[in-house]
XYZ file of C-alpha atoms in Angstrom:
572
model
C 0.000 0.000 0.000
C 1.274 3.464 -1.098
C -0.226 6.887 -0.127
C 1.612 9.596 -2.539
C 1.878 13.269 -1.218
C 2.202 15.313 -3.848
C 2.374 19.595 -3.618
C -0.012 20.970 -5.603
C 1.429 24.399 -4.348
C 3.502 26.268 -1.491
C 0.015 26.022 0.211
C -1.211 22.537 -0.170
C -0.364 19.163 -1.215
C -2.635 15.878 -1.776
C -2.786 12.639 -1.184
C -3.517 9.900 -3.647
C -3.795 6.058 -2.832
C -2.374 3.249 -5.304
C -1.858 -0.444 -4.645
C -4.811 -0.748 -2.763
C -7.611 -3.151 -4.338
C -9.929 -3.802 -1.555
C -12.401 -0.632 -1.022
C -12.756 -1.396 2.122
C -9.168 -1.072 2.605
C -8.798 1.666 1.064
C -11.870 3.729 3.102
C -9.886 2.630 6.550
C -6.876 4.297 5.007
C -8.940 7.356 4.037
C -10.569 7.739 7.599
C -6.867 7.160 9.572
C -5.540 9.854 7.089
C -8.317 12.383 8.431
C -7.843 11.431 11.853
C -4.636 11.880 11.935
C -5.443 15.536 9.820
C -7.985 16.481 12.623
C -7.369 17.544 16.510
C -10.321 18.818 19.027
C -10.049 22.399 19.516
C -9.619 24.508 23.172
C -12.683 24.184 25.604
C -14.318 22.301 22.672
C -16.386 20.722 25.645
C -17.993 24.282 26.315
C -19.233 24.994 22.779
C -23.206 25.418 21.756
C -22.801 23.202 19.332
C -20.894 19.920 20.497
C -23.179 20.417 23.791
C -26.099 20.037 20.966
C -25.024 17.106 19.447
C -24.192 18.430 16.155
C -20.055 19.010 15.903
C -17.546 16.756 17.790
C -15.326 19.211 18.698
C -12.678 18.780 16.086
C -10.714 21.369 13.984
C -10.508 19.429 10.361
C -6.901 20.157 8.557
C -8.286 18.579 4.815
C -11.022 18.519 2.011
C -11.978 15.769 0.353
C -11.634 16.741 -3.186
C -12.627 13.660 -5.619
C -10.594 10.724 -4.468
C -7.783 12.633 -2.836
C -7.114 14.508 -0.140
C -6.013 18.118 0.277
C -3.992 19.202 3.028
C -1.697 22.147 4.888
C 1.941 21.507 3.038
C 3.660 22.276 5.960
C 1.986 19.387 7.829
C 3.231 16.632 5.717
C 6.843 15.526 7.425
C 3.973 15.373 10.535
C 1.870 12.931 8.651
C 4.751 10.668 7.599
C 6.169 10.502 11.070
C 2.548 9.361 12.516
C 2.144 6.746 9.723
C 5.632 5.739 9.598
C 4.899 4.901 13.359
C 2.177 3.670 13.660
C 1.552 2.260 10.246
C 4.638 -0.086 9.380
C 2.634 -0.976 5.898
C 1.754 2.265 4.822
C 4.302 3.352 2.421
C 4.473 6.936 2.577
C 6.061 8.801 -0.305
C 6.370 12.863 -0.737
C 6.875 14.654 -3.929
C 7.945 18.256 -4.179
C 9.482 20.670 -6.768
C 10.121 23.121 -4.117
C 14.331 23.815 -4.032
C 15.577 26.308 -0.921
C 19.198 27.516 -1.731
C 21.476 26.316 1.253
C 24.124 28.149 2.343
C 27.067 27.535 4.338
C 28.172 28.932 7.031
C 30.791 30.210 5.676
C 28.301 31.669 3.072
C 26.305 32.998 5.973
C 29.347 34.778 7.608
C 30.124 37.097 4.920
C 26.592 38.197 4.053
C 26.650 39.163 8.515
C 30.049 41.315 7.697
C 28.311 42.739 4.997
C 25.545 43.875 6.605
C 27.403 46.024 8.928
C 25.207 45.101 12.214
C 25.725 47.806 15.189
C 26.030 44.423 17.450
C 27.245 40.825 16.309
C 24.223 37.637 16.585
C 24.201 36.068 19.859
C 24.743 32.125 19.378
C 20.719 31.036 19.508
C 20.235 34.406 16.953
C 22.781 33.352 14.822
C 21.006 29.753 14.961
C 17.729 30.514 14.543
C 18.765 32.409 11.397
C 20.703 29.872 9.798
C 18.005 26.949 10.516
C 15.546 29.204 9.324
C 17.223 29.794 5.495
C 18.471 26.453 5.184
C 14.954 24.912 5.978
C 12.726 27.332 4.120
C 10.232 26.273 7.129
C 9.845 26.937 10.647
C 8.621 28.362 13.891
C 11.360 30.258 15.732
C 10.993 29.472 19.543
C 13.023 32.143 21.592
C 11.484 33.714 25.136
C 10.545 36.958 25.138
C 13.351 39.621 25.516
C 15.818 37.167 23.372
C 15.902 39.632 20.142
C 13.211 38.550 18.340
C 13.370 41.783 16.193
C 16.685 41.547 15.464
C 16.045 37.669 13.824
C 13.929 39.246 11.363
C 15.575 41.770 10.527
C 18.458 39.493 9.704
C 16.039 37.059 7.690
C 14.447 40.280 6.226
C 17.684 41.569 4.608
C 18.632 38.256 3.218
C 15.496 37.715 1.417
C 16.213 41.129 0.066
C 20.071 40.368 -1.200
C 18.147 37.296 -2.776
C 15.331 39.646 -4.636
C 12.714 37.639 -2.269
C 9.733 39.964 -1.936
C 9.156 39.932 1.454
C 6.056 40.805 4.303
C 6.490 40.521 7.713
C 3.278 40.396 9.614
C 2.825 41.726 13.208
C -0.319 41.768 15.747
C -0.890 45.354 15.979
C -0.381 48.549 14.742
C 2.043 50.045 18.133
C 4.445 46.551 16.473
C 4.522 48.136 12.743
C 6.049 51.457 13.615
C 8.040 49.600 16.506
C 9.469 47.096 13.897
C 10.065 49.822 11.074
C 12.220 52.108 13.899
C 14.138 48.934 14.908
C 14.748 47.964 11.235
C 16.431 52.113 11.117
C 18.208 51.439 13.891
C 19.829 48.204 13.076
C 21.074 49.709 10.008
C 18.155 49.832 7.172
C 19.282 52.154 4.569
C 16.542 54.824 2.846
C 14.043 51.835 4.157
C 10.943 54.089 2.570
C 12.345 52.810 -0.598
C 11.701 49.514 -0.068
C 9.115 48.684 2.702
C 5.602 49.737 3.015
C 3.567 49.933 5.999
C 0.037 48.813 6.001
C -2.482 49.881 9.633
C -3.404 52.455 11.107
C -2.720 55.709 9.244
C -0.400 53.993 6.937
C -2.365 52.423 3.664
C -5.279 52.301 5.522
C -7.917 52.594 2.541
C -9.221 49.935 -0.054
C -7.868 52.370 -2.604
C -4.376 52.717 -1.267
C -4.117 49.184 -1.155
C -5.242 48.414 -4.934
C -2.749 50.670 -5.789
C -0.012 49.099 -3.354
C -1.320 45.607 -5.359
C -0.825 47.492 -8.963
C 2.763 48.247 -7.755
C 3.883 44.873 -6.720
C 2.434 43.000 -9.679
C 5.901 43.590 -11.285
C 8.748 43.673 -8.133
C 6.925 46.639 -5.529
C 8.205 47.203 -2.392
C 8.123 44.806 0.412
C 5.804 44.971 3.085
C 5.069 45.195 7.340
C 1.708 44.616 8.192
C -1.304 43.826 10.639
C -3.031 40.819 9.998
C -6.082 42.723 10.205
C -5.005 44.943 7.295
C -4.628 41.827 5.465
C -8.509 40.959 5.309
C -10.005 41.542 2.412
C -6.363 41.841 0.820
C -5.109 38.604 -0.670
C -3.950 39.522 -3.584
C -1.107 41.682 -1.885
C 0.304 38.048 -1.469
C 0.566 37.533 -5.168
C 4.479 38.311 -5.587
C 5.089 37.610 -1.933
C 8.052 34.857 -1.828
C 9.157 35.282 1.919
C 6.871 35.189 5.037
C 7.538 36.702 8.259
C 4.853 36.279 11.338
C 5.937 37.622 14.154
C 4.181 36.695 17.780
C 2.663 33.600 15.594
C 0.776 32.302 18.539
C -1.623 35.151 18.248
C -2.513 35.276 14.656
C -6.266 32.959 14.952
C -6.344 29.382 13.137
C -8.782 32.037 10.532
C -6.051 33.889 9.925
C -4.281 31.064 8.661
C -6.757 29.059 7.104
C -8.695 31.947 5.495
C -5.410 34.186 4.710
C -2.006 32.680 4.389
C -3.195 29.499 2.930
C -5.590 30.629 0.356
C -3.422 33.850 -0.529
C 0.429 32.671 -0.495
C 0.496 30.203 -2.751
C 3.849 31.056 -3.920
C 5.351 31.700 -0.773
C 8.197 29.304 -0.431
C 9.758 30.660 2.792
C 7.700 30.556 5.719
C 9.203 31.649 9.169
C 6.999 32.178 12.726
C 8.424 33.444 15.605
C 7.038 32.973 19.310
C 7.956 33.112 22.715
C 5.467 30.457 23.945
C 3.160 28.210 21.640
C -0.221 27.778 22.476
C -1.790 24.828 24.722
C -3.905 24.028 22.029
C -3.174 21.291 19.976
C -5.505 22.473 17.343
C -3.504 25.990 17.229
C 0.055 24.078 17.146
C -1.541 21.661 14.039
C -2.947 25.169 12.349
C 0.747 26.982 13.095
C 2.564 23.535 11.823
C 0.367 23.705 8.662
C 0.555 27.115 7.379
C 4.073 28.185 8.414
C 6.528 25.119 9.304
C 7.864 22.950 12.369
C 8.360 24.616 15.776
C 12.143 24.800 17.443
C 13.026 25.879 20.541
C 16.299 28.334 20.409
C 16.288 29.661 23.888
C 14.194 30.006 26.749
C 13.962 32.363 29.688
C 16.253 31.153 32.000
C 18.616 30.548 29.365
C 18.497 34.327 28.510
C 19.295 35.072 32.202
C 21.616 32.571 32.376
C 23.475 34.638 30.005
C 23.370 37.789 31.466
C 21.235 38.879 28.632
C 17.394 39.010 30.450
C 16.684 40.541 33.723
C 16.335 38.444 36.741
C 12.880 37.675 37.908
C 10.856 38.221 41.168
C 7.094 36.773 41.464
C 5.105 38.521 44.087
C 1.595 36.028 44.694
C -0.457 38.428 46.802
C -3.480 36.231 48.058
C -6.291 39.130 48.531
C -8.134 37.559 51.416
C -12.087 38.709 51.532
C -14.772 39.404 53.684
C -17.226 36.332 54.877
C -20.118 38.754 53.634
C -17.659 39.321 50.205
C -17.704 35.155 50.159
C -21.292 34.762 50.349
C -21.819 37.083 48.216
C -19.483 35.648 45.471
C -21.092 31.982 46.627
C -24.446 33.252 44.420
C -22.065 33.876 41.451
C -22.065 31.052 39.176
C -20.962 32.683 35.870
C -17.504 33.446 35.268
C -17.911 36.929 34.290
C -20.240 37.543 37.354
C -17.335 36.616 39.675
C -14.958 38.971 37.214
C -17.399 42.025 37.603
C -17.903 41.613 41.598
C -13.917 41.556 41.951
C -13.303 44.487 39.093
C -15.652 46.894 41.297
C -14.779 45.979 44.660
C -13.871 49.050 46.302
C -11.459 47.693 48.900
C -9.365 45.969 46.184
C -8.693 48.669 43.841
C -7.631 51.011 46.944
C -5.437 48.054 47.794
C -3.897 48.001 43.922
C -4.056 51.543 43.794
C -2.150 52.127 47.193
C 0.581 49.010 45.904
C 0.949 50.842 42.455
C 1.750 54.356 44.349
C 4.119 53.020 46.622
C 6.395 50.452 44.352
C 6.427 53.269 41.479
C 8.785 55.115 43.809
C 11.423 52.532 42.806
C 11.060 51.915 39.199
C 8.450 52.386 36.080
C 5.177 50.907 36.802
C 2.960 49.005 34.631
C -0.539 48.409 35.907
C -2.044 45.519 33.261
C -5.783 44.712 32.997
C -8.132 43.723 30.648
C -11.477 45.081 30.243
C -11.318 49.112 29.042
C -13.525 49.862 32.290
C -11.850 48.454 35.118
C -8.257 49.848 34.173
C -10.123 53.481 34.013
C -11.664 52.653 37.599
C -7.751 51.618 38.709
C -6.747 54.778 37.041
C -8.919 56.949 39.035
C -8.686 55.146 42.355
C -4.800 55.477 41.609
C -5.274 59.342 41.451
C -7.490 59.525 44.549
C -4.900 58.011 46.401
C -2.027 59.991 45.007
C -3.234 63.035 45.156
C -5.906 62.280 48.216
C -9.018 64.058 46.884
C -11.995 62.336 45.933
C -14.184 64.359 43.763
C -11.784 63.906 40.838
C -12.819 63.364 37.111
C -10.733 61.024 34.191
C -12.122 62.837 30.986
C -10.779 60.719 28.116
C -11.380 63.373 25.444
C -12.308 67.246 26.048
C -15.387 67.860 24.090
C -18.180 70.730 24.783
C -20.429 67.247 25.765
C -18.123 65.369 27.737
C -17.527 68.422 29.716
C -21.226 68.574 31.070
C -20.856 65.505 32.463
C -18.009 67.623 35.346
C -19.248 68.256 38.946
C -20.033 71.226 40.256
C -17.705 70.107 43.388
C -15.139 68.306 41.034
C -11.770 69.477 42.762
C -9.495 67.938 39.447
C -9.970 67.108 35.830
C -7.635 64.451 34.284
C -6.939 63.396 30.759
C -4.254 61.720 29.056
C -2.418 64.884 26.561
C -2.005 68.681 27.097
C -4.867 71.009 26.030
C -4.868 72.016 22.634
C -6.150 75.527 22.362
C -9.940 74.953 21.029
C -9.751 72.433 24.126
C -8.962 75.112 26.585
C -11.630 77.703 23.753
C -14.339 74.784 25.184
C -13.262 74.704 28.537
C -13.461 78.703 28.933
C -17.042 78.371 27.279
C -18.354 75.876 29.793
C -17.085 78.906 32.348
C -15.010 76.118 34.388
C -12.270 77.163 36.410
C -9.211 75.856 33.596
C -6.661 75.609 36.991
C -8.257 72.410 38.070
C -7.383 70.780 34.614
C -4.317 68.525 34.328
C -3.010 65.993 31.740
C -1.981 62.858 33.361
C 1.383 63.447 31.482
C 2.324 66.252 33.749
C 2.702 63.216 36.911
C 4.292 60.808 34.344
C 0.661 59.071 34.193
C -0.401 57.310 31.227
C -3.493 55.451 29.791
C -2.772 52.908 26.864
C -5.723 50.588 25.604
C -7.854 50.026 21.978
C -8.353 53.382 21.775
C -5.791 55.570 22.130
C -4.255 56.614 19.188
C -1.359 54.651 17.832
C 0.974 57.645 17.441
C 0.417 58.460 20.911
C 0.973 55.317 22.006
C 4.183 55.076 20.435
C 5.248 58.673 22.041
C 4.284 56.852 25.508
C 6.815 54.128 24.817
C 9.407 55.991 23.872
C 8.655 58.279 26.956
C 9.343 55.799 29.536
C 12.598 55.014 28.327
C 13.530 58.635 30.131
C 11.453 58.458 32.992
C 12.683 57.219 36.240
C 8.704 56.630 37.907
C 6.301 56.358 35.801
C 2.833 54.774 35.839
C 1.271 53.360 33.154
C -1.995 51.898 33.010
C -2.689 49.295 30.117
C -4.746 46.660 28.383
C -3.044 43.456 27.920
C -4.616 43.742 24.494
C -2.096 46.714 23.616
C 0.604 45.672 26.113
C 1.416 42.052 26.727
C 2.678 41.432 23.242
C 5.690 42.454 21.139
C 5.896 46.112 22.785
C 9.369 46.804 23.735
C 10.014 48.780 27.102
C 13.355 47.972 28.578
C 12.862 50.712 31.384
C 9.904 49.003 33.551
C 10.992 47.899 37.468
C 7.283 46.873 38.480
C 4.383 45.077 36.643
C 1.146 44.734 38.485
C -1.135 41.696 37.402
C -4.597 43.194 38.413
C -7.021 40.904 35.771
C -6.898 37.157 36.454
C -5.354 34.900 33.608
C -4.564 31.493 33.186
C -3.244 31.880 29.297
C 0.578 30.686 29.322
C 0.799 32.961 26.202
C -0.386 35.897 27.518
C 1.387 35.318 31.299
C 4.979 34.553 29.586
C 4.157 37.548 27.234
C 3.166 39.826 29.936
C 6.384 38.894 32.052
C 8.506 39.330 29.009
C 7.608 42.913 29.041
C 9.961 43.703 32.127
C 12.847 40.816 31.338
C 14.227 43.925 29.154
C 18.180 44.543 30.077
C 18.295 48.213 31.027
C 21.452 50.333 32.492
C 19.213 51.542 35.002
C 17.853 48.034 36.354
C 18.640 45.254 38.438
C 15.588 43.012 38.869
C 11.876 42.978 37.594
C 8.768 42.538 40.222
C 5.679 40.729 38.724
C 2.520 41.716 41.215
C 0.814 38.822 40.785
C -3.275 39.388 42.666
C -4.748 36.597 43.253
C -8.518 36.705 44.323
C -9.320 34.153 47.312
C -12.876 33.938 48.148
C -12.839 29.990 48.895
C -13.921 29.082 52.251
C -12.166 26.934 55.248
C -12.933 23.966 57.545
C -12.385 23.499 60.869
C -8.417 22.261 60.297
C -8.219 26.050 58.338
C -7.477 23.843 54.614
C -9.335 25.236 51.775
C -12.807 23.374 50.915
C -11.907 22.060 47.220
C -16.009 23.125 46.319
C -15.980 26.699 47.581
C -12.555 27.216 45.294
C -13.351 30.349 43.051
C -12.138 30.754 39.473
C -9.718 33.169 39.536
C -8.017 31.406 42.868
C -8.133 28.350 40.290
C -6.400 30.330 37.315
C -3.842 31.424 40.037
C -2.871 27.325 39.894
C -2.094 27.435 35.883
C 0.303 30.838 36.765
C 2.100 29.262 39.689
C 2.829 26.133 37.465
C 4.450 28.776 34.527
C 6.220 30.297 37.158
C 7.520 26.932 38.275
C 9.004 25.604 35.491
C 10.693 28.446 34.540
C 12.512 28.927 37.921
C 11.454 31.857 39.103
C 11.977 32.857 42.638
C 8.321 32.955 44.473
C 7.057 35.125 47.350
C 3.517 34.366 48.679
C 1.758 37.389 50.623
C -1.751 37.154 52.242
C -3.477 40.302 51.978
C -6.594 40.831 54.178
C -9.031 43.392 52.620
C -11.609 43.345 55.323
């Protein structure tokens, strides 16, 4: 028995069965190949529909087309390892016109020299980048702080001395200026002249990018993107020959499936790079597929190891409640019930508030959280407590409306950037007294979520690199990936998680070698509203879900060997 894989293009292959005369043979063979193609997706067991009865939980990698079977190219060495395993007589045979160039290392050295880097390739750089051009395929593992950036750019300029149209995609806008000023200062010549930008205010409209597309049908320039700038976009992939996803763990299975599959057909280099894959097995099989294998280069210890990561601290602060605050939370049975009840609770935020106030006097402060609403309640608890006053207002933009909405006994008016002068024109109008107004800026105070202007985010970032105590309040959404801050002392975990990806992330964010810095806290709160028997041990039952998430962070923390203080905080 033979199953053939054959590429149909640097997309897909197929698979075609010969030497098998018994149809019932031959449909066991067909159902082990889809098996084997298929894996049940995260919390599958929670979904609407395999609840119903009508899915079975499983992400499918293949169509049936005819009598063969079409499949994710870059899952295909994964396939023959599973058959050749498992399947002793199976032959399994792979056919492929695809050719990458090797190149020694010798090769390799004297395109670095050339390149005139302002700092040579650590060894697991230099690695990554040499697997990655000799194998045409993979997913770069390296732990956050570990030069990521600096990988690319190396892969980047390589595909360009080969006349390899490149695009390197990244998660958010804040990443596509952040990338483009790294690639500047690692030596990019009169860049403009070869990349484009795409989010945000660069090629934002349909138009600009049909025109972008009419460009690059004969060479064009190459290209840093969002993947959301992407939708609705796939024929800028048509000349695309290299490409580059950085943070690959976030891009959705849809991007890949409904994006790089369909659209890069003619992409023969693939490269991903992450500092922690997802749990998923689904995700890992949907990364595998439409990018290449996964390899581990270095991890955090490793980096600190080296001297080349900052050494870790965990803080676990166990915020015990009230028995009334535990009854009360007893009646909770959704998850997002228990979320709101903790994200309100006045005694908690002072708590956070007070903590962020006092450990910003050593060190730059980040204050993470997830939903838009809580971090602006942190934010103005935080200014309460800095400034003790109470009747204090967070305006996030200074219009003739929002400024009705000010108390007669309002004592200060925040908001994120100076005045511009029809701001204070508005502010005269509403005959309020303009003393009381202050941007957040003047206290080295900052707000960063969805919707704050990129620019301005990018400003902030650049900012703290100067400042010696700043806070900054921000969504893990904007924050936790790619953004590079070297200059942070203090991070402050105040939403509950239990996502390795966005914990190792998140904690990446302050492993940042700085001049100025000799360790990095993690504030870790954990919400404990379990109750106690008689001998004072928890009541397995009664635990809550975010004292259960706290279990998944201690376990990351764990195997990466960071040093762990426990605290128990009473907020009665």
């Amino acid at each position: 028995m033979r199953v053939v894989c054959t590429d149909i293009n640097e997309s897909f292959c197929r698979l075609d069965y010969y030497d098998v005369e018994d149809i019932y043979k031959l449909a066991e063979i067909k159902v082990l190949m889809a098996d084997q193609l298929s894996a049940f997706v995260e919390n599958y067991k929670f979904n609407p529909s395999y609840r119903a009865g009508i899915w079975d939980g499983k992400k499918r990698f293949y169509k049936v087309v005819g009598d063969t079977m079409v499949f994710p190219k870059g899952m295909w060495k994964y396939l023959k390892r599973k058959i050749d395993k498992n399947h002793p007589d199976i032959q399994f045979e792979y056919i492929s016109n695809t050719v990458y160039d090797p190149i020694t290392k010798e090769e390799f050295d004297l395109f670095l020299e050339s390149l005139k880097l302002p700092y040579p390739l650590y060894d697991y750089q230099y690695d990554a980048v040499f697997e990655s051009i000799n194998s045409g395929r993979l997913t770069i593992g390296a732990a956050t702080s570990a030069g990521k950036s600096y990988i690319i750019y190396v892969i980047f300029k390589y595909m360009l001395s080969k006349n390899i149209k490149t695009m390197l995609v990244v998660p958010n806008v804040m990443l596509v200026n952040q990338m483009y000023q790294d690639f500047i200062d690692y030596g990019f010549k009169n860049i403009d002249e070869f990349i484009i930008r795409i989010g945000g205010d660069h090629c934002k409209t349909l138009e600009e990018k049909i025109e972008l597309f009419a460009e690059n049908i004969d060479g064009g320039k190459n290209i840093i993107s969002t993947w959301q700038s992407l939708y609705n976009s796939p024929d800028l992939f048509s000349t695309i020959g290299c490409i580059i996803v950085d943070e690959v763990h976030n891009a959705k299975s849809e991007v890949f499936s409904d994006i790089i599959l369909p659209s890069a057909i003619t992409s023969k280099y693939r490269f991903g790079l992450t500092g922690t894959m997802p749990p998923s097995y689904a995700d890992k099989l949907s990364i595998l597929g439409a990018i290449g294998p996964h390899k581990v280069f270095v991890r955090a210890q490793g980096l600190i190891d080296r001297g080349l990561a900052t050494p870790v601290e965990i803080k676990m602060l166990f915020l015990n409640y009230s028995d009334a605050d535990k009854e009360e939370c007893k009646k909770l049975k959704k998850y997002q019930d228990e979320i709101k009840y903790i994200e309100t609770h006045k005694n908690r935020t002072i708590f956070i508030a007070k903590t962020a106030n006092k450990v910003s006097a050593s060190g730059n402060t980040l204050v993470m959280f997830t939903n838009i609403d809580h971090g602006k309640f942190l934010l103005s608890t935080y200014l309460s407590v800095k400034f003790n006053i109470t009747n204090l207002v967070f305006l996030e933009k200074i219009t003739p409306k929002s400024l009705e909405t000010i108390p007669k006994d309002c004592q200060r008016v925040f908001f994120n950037t100076p005045l511009s002068d029809r701001q204070i024109g508005y502010v005269k109008n509403a005959n309020l007294d303009i003393s009381i107004f202050e941007p957040l800026s003047k206290y080295d105070v900052y707000l960063i979520y969805g919707g704050v202007d990129d620019t301005e985010r990018e400003t902030i970032r650049q900012l703290l690199e100067s400042k010696t105590n700043a806070v900054v309040f921000a969504s893990y959404g904007t924050m936790s990936t790619g953004v590079s801050v070297k200059r942070i002392h203090h991070i402050l975990l105040t939403s509950t998680t239990k996502s390795p990806i966005r914990l190792q992330q998140t904690v990446g964010r302050g492993m940042r070698l700085h001049s100025e810095k000799e360790w990095i806290k993690i504030w870790d709160f954990i919400d404990d509203m379990s109750r106690r028997n008689k001998d004072r041990k928890i009541i397995e039952s009664s635990r809550n879900h975010c004292l259960k998430h706290s279990d998944e962070r201690l376990s990351l923390y764990i195997d990466n060997g960071y040093p762990i203080n426990n605290v128990e905080i009473n907020l009665i």
